[in-house]
Every structure is written in structure tokens, then in C-alpha cells.
Coordinates of C-alpha atoms (C1' of nucleotides) in Angstrom, one line a residue:
Chain A
M1 CA 0.0 0.0 0.0
V2 CA 3.0 2.3 -0.4
R3 CA 5.1 3.5 -3.2
A4 CA 7.5 1.0 -4.7
P5 CA 11.0 1.6 -3.7
Y6 CA 13.2 3.6 -6.1
F7 CA 16.3 5.8 -6.3
D8 CA 16.0 9.4 -7.4
K9 CA 18.5 11.2 -9.6
N10 CA 20.7 11.9 -6.6
G11 CA 20.8 8.4 -5.6
V12 CA 18.6 8.8 -2.6
K13 CA 16.2 6.0 -1.9
K14 CA 12.5 6.7 -1.8
G15 CA 9.4 4.8 -1.4
A16 CA 8.5 1.9 0.8
W17 CA 11.0 1.0 3.7
S18 CA 12.4 -2.5 3.9
R19 CA 12.8 -4.6 7.0
E20 CA 16.6 -4.1 6.8
E21 CA 16.3 -0.3 6.7
D22 CA 13.9 -0.2 9.5
D23 CA 16.3 -2.3 11.6
K24 CA 19.3 -0.1 10.7
L25 CA 17.5 3.1 11.6
R26 CA 16.0 1.7 14.8
E27 CA 19.4 0.3 15.9
H28 CA 21.1 3.6 15.2
V29 CA 18.6 5.8 17.0
E30 CA 18.5 3.4 20.0
K31 CA 22.2 3.5 20.2
Y32 CA 23.0 7.1 19.6
G33 CA 19.7 8.9 20.0
L34 CA 18.2 11.6 17.8
W35 CA 20.8 14.3 17.2
N36 CA 20.7 15.4 13.6
W37 CA 18.2 13.9 11.0
R38 CA 20.4 15.0 8.1
E39 CA 23.4 13.1 9.4
I40 CA 21.7 10.1 10.8
P41 CA 21.2 8.3 7.5
K42 CA 24.8 8.5 6.6
F43 CA 25.9 7.1 10.0
A44 CA 23.2 4.5 9.9
G45 CA 24.3 3.4 6.5
L46 CA 21.0 4.4 4.8
S47 CA 20.6 5.7 1.3
R48 CA 17.6 7.8 2.6
C49 CA 17.3 11.5 3.2
G50 CA 17.1 12.8 6.7
K51 CA 13.5 13.8 6.2
S52 CA 12.5 10.4 5.2
C53 CA 14.3 8.8 8.2
R54 CA 12.6 11.2 10.6
L55 CA 9.2 10.5 9.2
R56 CA 9.7 6.7 9.3
W57 CA 10.8 6.9 12.9
M58 CA 8.2 9.3 14.1
N59 CA 5.3 7.5 12.4
Y60 CA 6.3 3.9 12.6
L61 CA 9.5 2.9 14.4
R62 CA 9.1 4.9 17.6
P63 CA 8.6 2.4 20.3
D64 CA 5.6 4.1 21.9
V65 CA 3.7 4.5 18.6
K66 CA 0.3 2.9 18.4
H67 CA -1.3 1.6 15.2
G68 CA -5.0 1.5 14.5
N69 CA -7.7 0.2 16.9
Y70 CA -9.0 3.6 17.8
N71 CA -11.5 3.4 20.7
E72 CA -14.6 5.6 21.0
E73 CA -12.9 7.9 23.5
E74 CA -10.1 8.7 21.1
E75 CA -12.5 9.4 18.3
D76 CA -14.5 11.7 20.4
L77 CA -11.5 13.5 21.5
I78 CA -10.2 14.0 18.0
L79 CA -13.6 15.3 16.9
K80 CA -13.7 17.6 19.9
L81 CA -10.1 18.8 19.3
H82 CA -10.6 19.3 15.6
E83 CA -13.7 21.3 16.3
K84 CA -11.5 23.4 18.5
H85 CA -8.3 23.7 16.7
G86 CA -9.0 22.9 13.1
N87 CA -6.4 20.9 11.2
K88 CA -3.7 21.3 13.8
W89 CA -2.8 17.6 13.6
S90 CA 0.3 17.8 15.7
L91 CA -1.6 19.5 18.3
I92 CA -4.3 17.0 18.3
A93 CA -1.9 14.1 18.2
A94 CA -0.1 15.5 21.3
K95 CA -3.2 15.0 23.2
L96 CA -3.4 11.3 22.1
P97 CA -0.6 9.3 23.6
G98 CA 1.0 7.0 21.0
R99 CA -0.7 8.7 18.1
T100 CA 1.2 10.5 15.4
D101 CA 0.0 13.5 13.5
N102 CA 0.1 11.7 10.3
E103 CA -2.1 8.8 11.6
V104 CA -4.6 11.2 13.2
K105 CA -4.9 13.1 10.0
N106 CA -5.4 9.9 8.0
Y107 CA -7.9 8.6 10.5
W108 CA -9.7 11.8 10.3
H109 CA -10.1 11.8 6.6
A110 CA -10.9 8.1 6.5
H111 CA -13.3 7.8 9.4
L112 CA -14.3 10.8 11.1
K113 CA -14.7 13.5 8.5
K114 CA -18.2 12.4 7.5
R115 CA -19.3 12.3 11.1
S116 CA -18.1 15.7 11.8
V117 CA -19.6 17.3 8.7
K118 CA -22.9 15.7 9.5
K119 CA -22.8 17.2 13.0
Q120 CA -21.8 20.6 11.7
N121 CA -24.5 20.7 9.2
T122 CA -27.2 19.7 11.6
L123 CA -26.0 22.4 14.0
V124 CA -25.8 25.0 11.2
L125 CA -29.3 24.2 10.0
K126 CA -30.9 24.1 13.4
E127 CA -29.3 27.5 14.1
K128 CA -30.7 28.7 10.8
C129 CA -34.1 27.4 11.4
S130 CA -34.4 28.7 14.9
G131 CA -33.8 32.2 13.5
H132 CA -37.1 32.1 11.7
T133 CA -39.6 32.8 14.3
S134 CA -42.9 33.6 12.5
E135 CA -45.4 30.9 11.4
S136 CA -45.5 32.2 7.9
E137 CA -41.8 32.0 7.4
G138 CA -41.8 28.5 8.9
S139 CA -44.5 27.3 6.7
Q140 CA -42.9 28.9 3.7
M141 CA -39.6 27.1 4.5
K142 CA -41.5 23.9 5.0
K143 CA -43.2 24.2 1.6
E144 CA -39.9 24.9 0.0
M145 CA -38.3 22.0 1.7
E146 CA -41.1 19.6 0.7
A147 CA -41.0 20.8 -2.9
R148 CA -37.3 20.4 -3.2
T149 CA -37.3 17.1 -1.4
V150 CA -40.1 15.5 -3.5
V151 CA -38.3 16.5 -6.7
S152 CA -34.9 15.4 -5.3
Y153 CA -36.0 11.9 -4.8
T154 CA -37.5 11.6 -8.3
P155 CA -35.3 9.0 -9.9
S156 CA -34.9 10.6 -13.3
N157 CA -32.4 13.4 -13.3
P158 CA -33.9 15.1 -10.2
I159 CA -31.4 18.0 -10.1
L160 CA -32.1 19.2 -13.7
E161 CA -35.8 19.0 -13.1
S162 CA -35.7 20.8 -10.0
T163 CA -33.4 23.7 -10.8
P164 CA -35.0 26.9 -11.7
L165 CA -32.0 27.6 -14.0
S166 CA -31.8 26.4 -17.5
P167 CA -29.3 23.5 -18.3
E168 CA -27.6 26.0 -20.6
T169 CA -26.5 28.1 -17.7
S170 CA -22.7 27.8 -17.5
C171 CA -20.8 26.5 -14.6
S172 CA -18.9 29.7 -14.1
E173 CA -22.0 31.8 -14.1
L174 CA -23.5 29.6 -11.4
S175 CA -20.3 29.6 -9.5
N176 CA -20.2 33.4 -9.4
M177 CA -23.7 33.5 -8.4
S178 CA -23.2 31.1 -5.5
T179 CA -20.4 33.2 -4.1
D180 CA -21.8 36.7 -4.6
F181 CA -23.1 36.8 -1.1
A182 CA -19.9 35.2 0.4
P183 CA -17.9 37.2 2.8
K184 CA -14.2 37.0 2.5
L185 CA -12.7 34.8 5.1
P186 CA -9.2 34.8 6.4
V187 CA -7.3 31.9 5.0
S188 CA -6.9 30.4 8.5
A189 CA -10.7 30.0 8.6
G190 CA -10.7 27.7 5.7
S191 CA -10.1 24.7 7.7
N192 CA -12.2 25.6 10.7
W193 CA -15.8 24.7 10.2
N194 CA -16.9 26.6 13.2
N195 CA -15.4 29.8 11.7
I196 CA -16.8 29.0 8.3
A197 CA -20.4 28.6 9.7
E198 CA -20.0 31.8 11.8
N199 CA -18.8 33.8 8.9
I200 CA -21.1 32.6 6.3
L201 CA -24.5 32.4 8.0
P202 CA -25.0 36.1 8.7
S203 CA -24.5 36.8 5.0
V204 CA -27.2 34.4 3.7
P205 CA -30.0 36.6 2.9
T206 CA -33.0 34.2 3.4
F207 CA -33.3 30.5 3.8
G208 CA -35.1 30.5 0.4
E209 CA -32.1 32.0 -1.3
F210 CA -29.8 29.7 0.6
I211 CA -31.8 26.7 -0.6
G212 CA -31.8 28.1 -4.2
D213 CA -28.1 28.2 -4.3
F214 CA -27.8 25.0 -2.6
W215 CA -29.9 23.2 -5.1
T216 CA -27.9 24.4 -8.0
E217 CA -24.8 22.9 -6.3
P218 CA -24.4 20.0 -8.6
F219 CA -23.3 22.4 -11.3
L220 CA -20.8 24.1 -9.0
T221 CA -18.7 21.3 -7.8
D222 CA -16.6 21.1 -10.8
N223 CA -14.6 24.1 -9.6
A224 CA -15.7 24.2 -6.0
Y225 CA -12.1 23.6 -4.8
T226 CA -10.4 25.9 -7.2
Q227 CA -11.5 29.2 -5.7
D228 CA -8.3 30.0 -4.1
D229 CA -9.5 33.2 -2.6
F230 CA -12.3 31.6 -0.8
P231 CA -12.0 28.0 0.1
G232 CA -14.4 28.0 3.0
V233 CA -17.6 28.6 1.2
S234 CA -16.9 26.1 -1.6
F235 CA -16.1 23.5 0.9
Y236 CA -19.2 24.3 2.9
Q237 CA -21.5 24.2 0.0
E238 CA -20.2 20.9 -1.4
E239 CA -20.2 19.1 2.0
L240 CA -23.7 20.3 2.8
F241 CA -24.9 19.0 -0.6
V242 CA -23.3 15.7 0.0
S243 CA -24.9 15.5 3.5
Y244 CA -28.4 16.1 2.3
Y245 CA -28.1 13.3 -0.2
D246 CA -26.4 11.0 2.2
D247 CA -29.0 11.5 5.0
G248 CA -32.0 11.3 2.8
M249 CA -35.5 11.2 4.4
D250 CA -34.0 11.2 8.0
F251 CA -32.5 14.4 7.5
Y252 CA -35.5 15.9 5.8
N253 CA -37.6 14.7 8.8
E254 CA -35.2 16.3 11.2
M255 CA -35.3 19.6 9.2
M256 CA -39.1 19.5 9.3
K257 CA -39.2 19.1 13.1
E258 CA -37.1 22.2 13.5
L259 CA -39.4 24.4 11.6
P260 CA -41.8 26.6 13.7
G261 CA -45.2 25.1 14.2
N262 CA -43.9 21.4 13.9
N263 CA -43.0 20.8 17.6
Chain B
dA23 C1' -13.9 -14.2 -13.2
dA24 C1' -12.6 -9.8 -14.5
dA25 C1' -13.3 -4.9 -14.3
dT26 C1' -14.1 -0.9 -11.7
dG27 C1' -14.3 2.5 -8.2
dG28 C1' -14.1 4.0 -3.5
dG29 C1' -11.4 3.6 0.9
dT30 C1' -7.2 3.4 3.3
dC31 C1' -2.7 4.6 4.7
dA32 C1' 2.5 5.1 4.3
dA33 C1' 5.3 8.2 2.3
dC34 C1' 6.4 12.4 -0.3
dC35 C1' 6.5 17.4 -1.2
dG36 C1' 6.5 22.2 -0.3
dC37 C1' 6.4 25.7 2.9
dG38 C1' 7.1 28.2 7.1
dC39 C1' 9.3 28.8 11.5
dG40 C1' 13.0 29.3 14.6
dG41 C1' 17.8 29.1 15.9
dC42 C1' 22.3 30.1 14.6
dT43 C1' 25.9 32.7 12.4
Chain C
dA12 C1' 19.5 42.5 9.3
dA13 C1' 20.1 38.9 6.2
dG14 C1' 21.1 34.3 4.9
dC15 C1' 21.5 29.5 5.9
dC16 C1' 20.0 25.3 7.9
dG17 C1' 17.3 21.8 10.2
dC18 C1' 13.0 20.6 11.7
dG19 C1' 8.0 20.2 11.8
dC20 C1' 3.6 20.7 9.9
dG21 C1' -0.1 20.0 6.8
dG22 C1' -1.7 18.9 2.2
dT23 C1' -1.2 15.5 -1.4
dT24 C1' 0.0 11.3 -3.8
dG25 C1' 0.1 6.6 -5.3
dA26 C1' -0.4 1.8 -4.6
dC27 C1' -2.8 -1.7 -2.5
dC28 C1' -7.3 -3.6 -0.6
dC29 C1' -11.9 -4.8 -1.0
dA30 C1' -16.6 -4.5 -2.1
dT31 C1' -19.6 -4.0 -5.9
dT32 C1' -21.0 -4.6 -10.6

DNA sequence: AAATGGGTCAACCGCGCGGCT
DNA sequence: AAGCCGCGCGGTTGACCCATT
């Protein structure tokens, strides 16, 4: 599951580590300690660069490092810490004995990301819904949601049928439309979903408009990650869209319960 | 049985920071 | 103050695994 070993143009070995290399590095570090990663490969008799040695040691050979078998407590802690600190993997890993930043990062992407996004979206929408206090607004939202949902679960090309925009509308036009209301976020906020939600929500004019852009989202995703100046909103929109479809009727029912007059 | 596509994870890469000269 | 160097961090890549078609 790793790159095949090879030598680069400078004769430095790259790719998967062999058992012999692991043994050499481990033996050297245990004997002489960690003093200079740049020099260690030379003295350990390895054709690796210092950086590669360091990574191998930190993520795999270190005696106290744990692999896999995350328990529920660790998962919850990662979720909590990520919510608080964003993608500060080294910081998060520091709170989890035996876990490395690389492993935490991988585990997050592989297992926890979906869970977190789902949680965030529910919170965001609950917050949004609770802002609408009048019955009429509530019932209006409900109507919109019902209309959208019914169409969205129609088997044949639901998105095209539901969108108020013609199929000829270009991706770039839609993309521009979707970000017109977006505030500019600091780059640091791009990886923190709390910040994203906080910064975006006040700028969403109405839930109806929000839904309108949201439902055009399938046309936006082709360049959603390329908007360098504003990664947060693109990410938010795409994940929200995915979440809607993933959660299906359960999510819809949850939304309906949140609307005024439905409690 | 073969093809395909998504998931997983070890390893790589580029960048920024801090210490030293 | 400026430049160099080593280290650490976070994002990305690529190969394997496995379920599905």
C-alpha cells in the first residue's frame, strides 16, 4: 500500500521501507539517540534523506507509537479537538498518547470527517431554522423543503428537473452567483468549520435564497475547490450538498421538526 | 472471473518557522 | 539585518485492498 522503492536522480532511496532499513534506523537511534536527522542516514548506513528517516521513525518505528484500533474515547477526543483547533494535527496528536499527527490526519479523513460534517450541518441548519420565528416564514420554508425534497427523490435526473435555471446556464455563471453573497474569510478560517459557519451564515439573505443556491450545487462542484481566494464557502457548500443526499429522508424529517409550528 | 471504483494509509513534497551565524 | 540550515507541519500522492457490478 505504499510507493514502490526507487532511487531518485541523486541516488537517494524513496518509497517503501524494507525490514533491513527499519532495523538499521532503529538500531542507530536506540544506540545514539536523535541528534541530527540530516546526518543520521549517513551514519546509519542508509541511502535515505534525513527527512524520510525522521518520518519513518516518528510515524512507525518509535517504540511508543500505536497503530489502528481507535476506541470511542479517542474518536470523540479527535472530533472535539478538531472542532476547537481545526487541522492542527500535531496539536491534536499531542493529546493522544501514542498517536502521530500523520495517523490522526489519515484517520480523520478516512473515518471521522463524515461524522463531523454531518454534525456541523445539523447544527448550522438548526441554528438557521431557529432564527425564523414567525409561522408564515416557517410554513414557507416547509413548503420549499417539501417541494425540493419531493423533486430530489424523483429517480430521473432530479437536479435538472428541480433547478429553476436552464441547463444551458454555464458552470462559471452559477459559480459566481453562488459566491456573490459570500464574505471574504481569512485563509486560516478555511479549515475551521466553526469559523466557516459563523462567517457565512450572517450573510445568507434568506433561507429561500440559501436553498436556491444549494440546489444548484451539482453544477458548481467542478470548480468548487479551485477558488483560491475563498476555500471555505466552496467546501461548505459541497459538503452540505453531499450531506443532504447521504442523510435522505431522516435528514429531511429532522429539518421539518425544526421548523416553527412543527413541535 | 474480470473490471471498476472508492477507501485506506504510508510516504512524499513544499512551505514556514525558529535558531544560529 | 540577512542568509542559511534543520526541523516540523499540513496537504497531497500513489499503490494496495476490498466490495460491488
